[in-house]
PDB file of C-alpha atoms and ligand atoms in Angstrom:
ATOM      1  CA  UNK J 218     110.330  99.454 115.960  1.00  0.00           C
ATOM      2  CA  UNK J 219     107.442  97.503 117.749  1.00  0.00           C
ATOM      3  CA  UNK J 220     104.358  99.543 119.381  1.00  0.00           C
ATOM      4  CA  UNK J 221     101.537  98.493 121.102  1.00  0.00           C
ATOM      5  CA  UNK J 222      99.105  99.401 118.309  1.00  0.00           C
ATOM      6  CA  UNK J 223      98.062  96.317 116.375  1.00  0.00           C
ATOM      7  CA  UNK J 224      99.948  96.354 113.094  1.00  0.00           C
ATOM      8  CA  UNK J 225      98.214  95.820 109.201  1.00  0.00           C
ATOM      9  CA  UNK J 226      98.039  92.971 107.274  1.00  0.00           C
ATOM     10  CA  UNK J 227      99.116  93.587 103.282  1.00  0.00           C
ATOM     11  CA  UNK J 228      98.483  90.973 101.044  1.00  0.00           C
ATOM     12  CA  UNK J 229     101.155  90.196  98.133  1.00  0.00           C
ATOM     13  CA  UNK J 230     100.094  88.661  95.152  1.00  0.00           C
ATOM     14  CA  UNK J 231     102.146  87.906  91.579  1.00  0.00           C
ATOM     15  CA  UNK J 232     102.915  86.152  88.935  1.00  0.00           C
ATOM     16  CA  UNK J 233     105.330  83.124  89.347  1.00  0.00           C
ATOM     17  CA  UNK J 234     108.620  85.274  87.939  1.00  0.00           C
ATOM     18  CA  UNK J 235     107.703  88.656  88.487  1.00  0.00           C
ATOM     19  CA  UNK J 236     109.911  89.142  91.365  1.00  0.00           C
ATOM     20  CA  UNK J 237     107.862  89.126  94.782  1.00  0.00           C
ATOM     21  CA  UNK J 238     110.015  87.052  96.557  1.00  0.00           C
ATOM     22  CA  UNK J 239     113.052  89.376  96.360  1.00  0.00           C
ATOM     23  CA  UNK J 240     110.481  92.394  96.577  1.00  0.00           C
ATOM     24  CA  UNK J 241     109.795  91.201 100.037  1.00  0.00           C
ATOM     25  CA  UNK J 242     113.216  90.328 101.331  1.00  0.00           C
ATOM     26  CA  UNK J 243     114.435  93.819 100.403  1.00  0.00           C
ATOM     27  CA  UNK J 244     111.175  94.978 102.214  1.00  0.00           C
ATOM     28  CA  UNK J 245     112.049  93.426 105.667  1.00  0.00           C
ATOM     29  CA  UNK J 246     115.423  94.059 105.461  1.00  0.00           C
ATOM     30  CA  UNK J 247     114.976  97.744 105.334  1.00  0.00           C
ATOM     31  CA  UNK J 248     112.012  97.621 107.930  1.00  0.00           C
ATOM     32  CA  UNK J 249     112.177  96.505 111.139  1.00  0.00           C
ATOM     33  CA  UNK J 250     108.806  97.090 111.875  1.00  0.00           C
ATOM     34  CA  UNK J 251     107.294  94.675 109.173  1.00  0.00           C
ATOM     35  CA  UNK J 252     107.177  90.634 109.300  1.00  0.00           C
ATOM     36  CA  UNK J 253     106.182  88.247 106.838  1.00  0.00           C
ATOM     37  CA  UNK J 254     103.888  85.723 107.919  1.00  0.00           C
ATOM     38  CA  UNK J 255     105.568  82.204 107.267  1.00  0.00           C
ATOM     39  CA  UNK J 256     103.320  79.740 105.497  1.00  0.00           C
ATOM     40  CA  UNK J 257     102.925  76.300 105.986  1.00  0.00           C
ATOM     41  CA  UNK J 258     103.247  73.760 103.085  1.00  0.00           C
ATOM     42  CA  UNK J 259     103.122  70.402 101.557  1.00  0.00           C
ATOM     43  CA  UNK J 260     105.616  70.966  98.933  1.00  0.00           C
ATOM     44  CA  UNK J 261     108.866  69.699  99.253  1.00  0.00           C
ATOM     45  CA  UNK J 262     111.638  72.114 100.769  1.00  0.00           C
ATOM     46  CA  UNK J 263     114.119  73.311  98.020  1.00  0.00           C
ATOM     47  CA  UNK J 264     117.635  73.657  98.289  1.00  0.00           C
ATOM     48  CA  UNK J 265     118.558  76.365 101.079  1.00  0.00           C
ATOM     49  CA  UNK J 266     114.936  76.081 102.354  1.00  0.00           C
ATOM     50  CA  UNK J 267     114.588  75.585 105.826  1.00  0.00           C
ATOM     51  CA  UNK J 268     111.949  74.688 108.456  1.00  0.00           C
ATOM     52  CA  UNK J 269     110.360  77.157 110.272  1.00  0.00           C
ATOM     53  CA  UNK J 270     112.288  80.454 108.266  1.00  0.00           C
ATOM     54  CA  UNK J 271     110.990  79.750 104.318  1.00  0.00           C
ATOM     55  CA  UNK J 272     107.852  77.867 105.535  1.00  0.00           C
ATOM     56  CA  UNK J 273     106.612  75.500 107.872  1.00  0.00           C
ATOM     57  CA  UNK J 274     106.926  72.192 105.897  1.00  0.00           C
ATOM     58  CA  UNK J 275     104.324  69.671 107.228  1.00  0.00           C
ATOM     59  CA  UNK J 276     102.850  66.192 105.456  1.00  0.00           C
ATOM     60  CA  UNK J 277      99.711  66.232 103.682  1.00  0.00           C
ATOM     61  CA  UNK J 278      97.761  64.692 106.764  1.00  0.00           C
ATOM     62  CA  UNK J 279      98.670  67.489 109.677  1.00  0.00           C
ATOM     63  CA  UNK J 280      98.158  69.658 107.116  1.00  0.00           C
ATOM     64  CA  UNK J 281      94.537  68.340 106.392  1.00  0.00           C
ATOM     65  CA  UNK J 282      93.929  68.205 109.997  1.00  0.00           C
ATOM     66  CA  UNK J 283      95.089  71.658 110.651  1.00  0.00           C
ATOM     67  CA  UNK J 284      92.312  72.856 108.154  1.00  0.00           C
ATOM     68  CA  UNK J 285      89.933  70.645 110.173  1.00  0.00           C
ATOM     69  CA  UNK J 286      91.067  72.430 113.320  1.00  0.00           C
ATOM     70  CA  UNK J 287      90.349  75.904 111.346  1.00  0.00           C
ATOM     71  CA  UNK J 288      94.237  76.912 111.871  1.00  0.00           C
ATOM     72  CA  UNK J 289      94.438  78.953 108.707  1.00  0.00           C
ATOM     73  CA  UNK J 290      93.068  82.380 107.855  1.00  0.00           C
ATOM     74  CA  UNK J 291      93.146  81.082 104.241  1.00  0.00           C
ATOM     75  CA  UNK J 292      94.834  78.098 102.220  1.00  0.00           C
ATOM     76  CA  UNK J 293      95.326  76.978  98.440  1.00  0.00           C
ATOM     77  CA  UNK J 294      95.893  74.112  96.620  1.00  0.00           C
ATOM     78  CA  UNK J 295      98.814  76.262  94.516  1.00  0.00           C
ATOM     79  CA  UNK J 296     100.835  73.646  91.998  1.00  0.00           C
ATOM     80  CA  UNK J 297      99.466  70.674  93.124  1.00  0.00           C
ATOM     81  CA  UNK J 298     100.622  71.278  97.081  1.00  0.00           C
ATOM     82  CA  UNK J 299      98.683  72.975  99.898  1.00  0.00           C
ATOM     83  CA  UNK J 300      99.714  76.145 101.110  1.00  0.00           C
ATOM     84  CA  UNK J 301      98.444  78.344 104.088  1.00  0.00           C
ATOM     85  CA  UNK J 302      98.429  81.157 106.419  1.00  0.00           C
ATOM     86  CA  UNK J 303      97.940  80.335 109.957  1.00  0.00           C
ATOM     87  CA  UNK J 304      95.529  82.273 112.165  1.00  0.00           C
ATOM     88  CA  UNK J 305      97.885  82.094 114.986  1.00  0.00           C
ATOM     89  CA  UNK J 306     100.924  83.239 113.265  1.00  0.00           C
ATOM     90  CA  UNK J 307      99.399  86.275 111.913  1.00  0.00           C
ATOM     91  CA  UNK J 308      97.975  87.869 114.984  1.00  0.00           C
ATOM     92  CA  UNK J 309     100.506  86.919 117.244  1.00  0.00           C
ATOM     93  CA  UNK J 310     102.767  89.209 114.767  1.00  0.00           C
ATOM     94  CA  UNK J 311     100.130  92.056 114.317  1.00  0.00           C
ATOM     95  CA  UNK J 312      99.069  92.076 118.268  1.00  0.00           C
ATOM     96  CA  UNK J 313     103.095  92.515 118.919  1.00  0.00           C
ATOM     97  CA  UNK J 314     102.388  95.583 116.488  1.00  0.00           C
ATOM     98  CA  UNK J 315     104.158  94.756 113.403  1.00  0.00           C
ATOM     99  CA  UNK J 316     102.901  95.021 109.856  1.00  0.00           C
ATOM    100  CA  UNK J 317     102.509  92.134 108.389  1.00  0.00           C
ATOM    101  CA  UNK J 318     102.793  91.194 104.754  1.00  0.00           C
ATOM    102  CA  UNK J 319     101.268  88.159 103.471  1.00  0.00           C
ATOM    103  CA  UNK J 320     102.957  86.318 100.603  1.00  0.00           C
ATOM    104  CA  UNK J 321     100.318  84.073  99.314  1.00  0.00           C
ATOM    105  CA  UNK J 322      98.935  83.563  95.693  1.00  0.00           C
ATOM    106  CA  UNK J 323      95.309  84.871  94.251  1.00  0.00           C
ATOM    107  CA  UNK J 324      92.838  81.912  95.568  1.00  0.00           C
ATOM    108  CA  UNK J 325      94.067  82.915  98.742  1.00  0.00           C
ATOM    109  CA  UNK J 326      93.890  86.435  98.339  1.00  0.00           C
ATOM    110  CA  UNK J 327      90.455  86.462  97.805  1.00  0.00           C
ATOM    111  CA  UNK J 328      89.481  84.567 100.740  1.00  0.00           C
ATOM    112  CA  UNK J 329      91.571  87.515 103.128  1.00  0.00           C
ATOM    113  CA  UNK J 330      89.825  89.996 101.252  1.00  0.00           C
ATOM    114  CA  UNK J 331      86.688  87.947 102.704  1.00  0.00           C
ATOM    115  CA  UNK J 332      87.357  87.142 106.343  1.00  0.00           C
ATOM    116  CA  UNK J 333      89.769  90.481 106.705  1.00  0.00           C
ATOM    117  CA  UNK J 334      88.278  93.611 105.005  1.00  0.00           C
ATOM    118  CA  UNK J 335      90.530  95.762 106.398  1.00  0.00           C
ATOM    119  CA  UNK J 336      93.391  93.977 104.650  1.00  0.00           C
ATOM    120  CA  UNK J 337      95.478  95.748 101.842  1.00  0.00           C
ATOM    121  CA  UNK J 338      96.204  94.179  98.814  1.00  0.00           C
ATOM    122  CA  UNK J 339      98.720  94.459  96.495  1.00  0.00           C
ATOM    123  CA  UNK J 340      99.093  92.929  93.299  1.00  0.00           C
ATOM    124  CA  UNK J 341     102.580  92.966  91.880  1.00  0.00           C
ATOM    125  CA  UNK J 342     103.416  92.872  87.833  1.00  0.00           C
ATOM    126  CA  UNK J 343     105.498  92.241  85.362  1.00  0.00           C
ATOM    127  CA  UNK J 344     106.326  95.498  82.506  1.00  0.00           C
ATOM    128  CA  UNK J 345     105.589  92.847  80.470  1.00  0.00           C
ATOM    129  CA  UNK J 346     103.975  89.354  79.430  1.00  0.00           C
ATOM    130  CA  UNK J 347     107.261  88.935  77.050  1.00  0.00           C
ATOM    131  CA  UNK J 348     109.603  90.204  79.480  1.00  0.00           C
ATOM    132  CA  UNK J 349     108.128  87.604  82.392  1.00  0.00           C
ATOM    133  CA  UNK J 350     108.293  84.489  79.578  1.00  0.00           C
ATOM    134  CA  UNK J 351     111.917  85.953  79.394  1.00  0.00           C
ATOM    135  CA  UNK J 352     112.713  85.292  83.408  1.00  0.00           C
ATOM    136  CA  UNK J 353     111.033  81.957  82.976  1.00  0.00           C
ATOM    137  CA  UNK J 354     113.443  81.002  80.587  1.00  0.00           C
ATOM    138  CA  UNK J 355     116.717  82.938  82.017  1.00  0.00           C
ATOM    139  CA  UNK J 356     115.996  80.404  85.045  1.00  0.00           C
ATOM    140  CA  UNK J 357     116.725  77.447  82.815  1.00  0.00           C
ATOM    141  CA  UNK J 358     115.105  75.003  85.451  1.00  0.00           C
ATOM    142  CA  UNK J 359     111.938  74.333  83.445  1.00  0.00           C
ATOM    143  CA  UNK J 360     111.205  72.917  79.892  1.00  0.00           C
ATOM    144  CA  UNK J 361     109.159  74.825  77.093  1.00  0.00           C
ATOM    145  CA  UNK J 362     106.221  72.820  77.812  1.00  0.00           C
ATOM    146  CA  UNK J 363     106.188  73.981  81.380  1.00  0.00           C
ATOM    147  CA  UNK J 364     107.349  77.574  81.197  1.00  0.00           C
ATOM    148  CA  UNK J 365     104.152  77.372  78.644  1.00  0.00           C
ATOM    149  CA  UNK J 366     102.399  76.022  81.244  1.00  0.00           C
ATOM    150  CA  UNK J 367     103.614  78.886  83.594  1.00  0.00           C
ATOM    151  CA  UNK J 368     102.927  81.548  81.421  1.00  0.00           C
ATOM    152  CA  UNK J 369      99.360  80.476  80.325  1.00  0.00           C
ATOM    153  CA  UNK J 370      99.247  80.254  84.571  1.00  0.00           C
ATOM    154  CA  UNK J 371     100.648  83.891  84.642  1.00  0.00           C
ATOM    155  CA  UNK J 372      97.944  85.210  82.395  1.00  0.00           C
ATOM    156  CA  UNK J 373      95.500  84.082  84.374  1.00  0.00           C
ATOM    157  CA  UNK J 374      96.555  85.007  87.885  1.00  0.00           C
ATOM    158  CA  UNK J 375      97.261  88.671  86.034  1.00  0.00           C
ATOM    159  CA  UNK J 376      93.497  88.960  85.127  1.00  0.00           C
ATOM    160  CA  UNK J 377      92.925  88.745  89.100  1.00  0.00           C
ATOM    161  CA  UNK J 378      94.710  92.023  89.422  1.00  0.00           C
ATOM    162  CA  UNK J 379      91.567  93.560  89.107  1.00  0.00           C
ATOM    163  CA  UNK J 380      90.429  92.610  92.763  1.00  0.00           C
ATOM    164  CA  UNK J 381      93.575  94.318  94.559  1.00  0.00           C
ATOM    165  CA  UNK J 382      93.391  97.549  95.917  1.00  0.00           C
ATOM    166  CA  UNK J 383      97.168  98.356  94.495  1.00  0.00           C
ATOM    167  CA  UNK J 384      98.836  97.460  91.491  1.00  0.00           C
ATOM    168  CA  UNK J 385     102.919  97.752  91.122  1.00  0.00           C
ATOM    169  CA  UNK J 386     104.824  97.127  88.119  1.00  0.00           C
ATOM    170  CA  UNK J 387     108.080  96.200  89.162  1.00  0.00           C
ATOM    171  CA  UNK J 388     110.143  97.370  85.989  1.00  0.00           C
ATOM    172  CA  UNK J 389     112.892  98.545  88.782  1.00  0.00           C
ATOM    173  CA  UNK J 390     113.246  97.034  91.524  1.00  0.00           C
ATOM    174  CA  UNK J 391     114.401 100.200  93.747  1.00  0.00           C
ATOM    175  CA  UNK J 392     111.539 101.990  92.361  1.00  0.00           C
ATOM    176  CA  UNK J 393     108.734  98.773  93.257  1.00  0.00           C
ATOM    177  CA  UNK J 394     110.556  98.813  96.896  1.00  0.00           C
ATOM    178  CA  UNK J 395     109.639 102.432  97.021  1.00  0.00           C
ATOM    179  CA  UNK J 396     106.094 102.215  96.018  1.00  0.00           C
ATOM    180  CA  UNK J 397     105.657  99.338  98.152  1.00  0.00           C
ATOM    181  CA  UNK J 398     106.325 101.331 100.858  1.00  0.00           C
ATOM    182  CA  UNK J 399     104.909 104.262 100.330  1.00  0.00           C
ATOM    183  CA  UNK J 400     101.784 101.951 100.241  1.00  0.00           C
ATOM    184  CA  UNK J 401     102.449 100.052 103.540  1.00  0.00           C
ATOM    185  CA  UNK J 402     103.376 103.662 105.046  1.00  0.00           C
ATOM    186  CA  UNK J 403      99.569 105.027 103.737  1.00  0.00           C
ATOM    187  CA  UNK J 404      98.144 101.875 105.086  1.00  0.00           C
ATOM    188  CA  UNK J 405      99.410 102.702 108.752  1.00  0.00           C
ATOM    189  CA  UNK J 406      97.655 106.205 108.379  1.00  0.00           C
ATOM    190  CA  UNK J 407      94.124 105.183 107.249  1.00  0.00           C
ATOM    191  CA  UNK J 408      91.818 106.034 109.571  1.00  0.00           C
ATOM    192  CA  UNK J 409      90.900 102.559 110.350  1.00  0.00           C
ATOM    193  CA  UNK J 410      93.886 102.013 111.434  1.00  0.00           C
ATOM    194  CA  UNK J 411      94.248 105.018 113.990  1.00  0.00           C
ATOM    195  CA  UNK J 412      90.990 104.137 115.508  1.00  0.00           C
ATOM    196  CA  UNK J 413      91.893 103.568 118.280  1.00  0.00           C
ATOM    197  CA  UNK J 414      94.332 106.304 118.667  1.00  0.00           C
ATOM    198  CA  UNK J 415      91.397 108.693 117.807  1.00  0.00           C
ATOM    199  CA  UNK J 416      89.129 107.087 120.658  1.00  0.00           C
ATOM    200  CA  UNK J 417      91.842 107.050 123.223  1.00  0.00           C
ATOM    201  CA  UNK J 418      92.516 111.254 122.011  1.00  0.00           C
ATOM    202  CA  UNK J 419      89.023 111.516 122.628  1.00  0.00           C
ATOM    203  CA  UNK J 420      88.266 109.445 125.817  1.00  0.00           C
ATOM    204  CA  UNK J 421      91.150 111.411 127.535  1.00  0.00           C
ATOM    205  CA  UNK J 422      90.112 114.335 126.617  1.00  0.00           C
TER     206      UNK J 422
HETATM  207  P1  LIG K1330     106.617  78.505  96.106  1.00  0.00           P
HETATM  208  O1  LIG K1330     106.330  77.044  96.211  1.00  0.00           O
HETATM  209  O2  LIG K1330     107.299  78.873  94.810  1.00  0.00           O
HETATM  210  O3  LIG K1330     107.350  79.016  97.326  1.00  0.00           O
HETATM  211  O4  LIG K1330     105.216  79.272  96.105  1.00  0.00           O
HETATM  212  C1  LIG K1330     104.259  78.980  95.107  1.00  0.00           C
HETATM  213  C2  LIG K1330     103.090  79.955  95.239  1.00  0.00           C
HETATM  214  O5  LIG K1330     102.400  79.729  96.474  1.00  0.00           O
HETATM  215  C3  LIG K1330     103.492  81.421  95.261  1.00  0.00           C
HETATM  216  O6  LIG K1330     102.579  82.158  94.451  1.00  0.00           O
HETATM  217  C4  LIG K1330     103.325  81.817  96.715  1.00  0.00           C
HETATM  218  O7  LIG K1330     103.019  83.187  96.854  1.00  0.00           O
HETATM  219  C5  LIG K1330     102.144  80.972  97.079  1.00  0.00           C
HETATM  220  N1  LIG K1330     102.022  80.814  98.538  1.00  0.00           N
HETATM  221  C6  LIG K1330     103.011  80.738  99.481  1.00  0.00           C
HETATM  222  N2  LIG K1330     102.502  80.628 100.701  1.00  0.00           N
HETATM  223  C7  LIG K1330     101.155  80.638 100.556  1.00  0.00           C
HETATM  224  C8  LIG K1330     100.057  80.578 101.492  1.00  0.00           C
HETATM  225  O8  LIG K1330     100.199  80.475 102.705  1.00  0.00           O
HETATM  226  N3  LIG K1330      98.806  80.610 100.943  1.00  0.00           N
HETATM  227  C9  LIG K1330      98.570  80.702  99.607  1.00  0.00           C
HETATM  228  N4  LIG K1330      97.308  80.757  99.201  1.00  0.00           N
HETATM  229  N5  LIG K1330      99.576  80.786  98.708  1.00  0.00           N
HETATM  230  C10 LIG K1330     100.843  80.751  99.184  1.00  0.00           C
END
């Protein structure tokens, strides 16, 4: 449902294995009033992937240039490719008054949480460090060096939980949809964002 109130932006961090990715496809499919903001990368499109829907695939140079034109609200060097969020794509979303969740990894995190206050973040884990090296491995796409490499990675981006305003272990996924949205749901009613509803009670009155 779209409104003329400008809509939130959440932040969604993890883990590479923890689940996000699915997280957030359940999320919009159950509610039409969120978005997710789609990224644009240098990385390769995978199989599936398409341009424009998963990302906005672009070559190294526009994407250099479109940090020199200060298009994004925050990118990342994540893996060896850029990734980022473009200015433009987010508010265009929010001003049409939809939430809008942010799929981007920690380095980029932090810089929303800089430029965007307001922002909610939410960092998304594993139950476990033993049960993520387990996904890693059921995916049987990487070696043991680099699922080491991954989890050492994992570790890492986990000790940046600390910086998020909400922390969800997804041990079940129908219960981490849930608290997801309870969250998003008590993001729409902080006051900050029913300002303006409160001056226009106010001004009318
Ligand atoms: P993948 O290549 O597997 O789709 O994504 C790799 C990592 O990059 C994931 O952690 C994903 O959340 C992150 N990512 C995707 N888009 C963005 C973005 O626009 N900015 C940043 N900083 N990270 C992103």
């Amino acid at each position: 449902m779209q409104s003329k109130k400008k809509g939130n932006i959440f932040i969604i961090s993890a883990a590479s294995g923890t689940g996000k990715t699915t997280l957030v496809s359940r999320l919009l499919k159950n509610n039409a009033d969120l978005r997710v903001s789609i990224s644009h990368t240098t990385r390769a499109p995978r199989e599936g992937e398409e341009h424009g829907v998963h990302y906005h695939f672009v070559p190294k140079e526009e994407f250099e240039s479109l940090i020199s034109k200060k298009a994004f609200l925050e990118h990342a060097n994540v893996f060896g490719n850029y990734y980022g969020t473009s200015i433009a794509g987010v508010e265009s979303l929010s001003n049409e008054g939809f939430d809008v969740i942010l799929e981007i990894d920690v380095q980029g995190a932090e810089q929303v949480r800089n430029v965007l206050p307001e922002a909610c973040s939410i960092f998304i884990l594993p139950p476990s460090l033993e049960i993520l090296a387990g996904r890693l491995k059921g995916r049987g796409t990487d070696s043991a060096d680099a699922i080491a490499t991954r989890l050492a990675e994992a570790r890492r981006e986990i000790g940046e939980a600390a910086h998020f305003d909400f922390i969800v272990v997804n041990d079940d996924l129908d219960r981490a949809e849930a608290d997801l949205l309870h969250i998003i749901k008590a993001g729409r009613l902080k006051r900050q964002a029913q300002q303006a509803f409160l001056d226009g009670l106010l001004e009318n009155s």
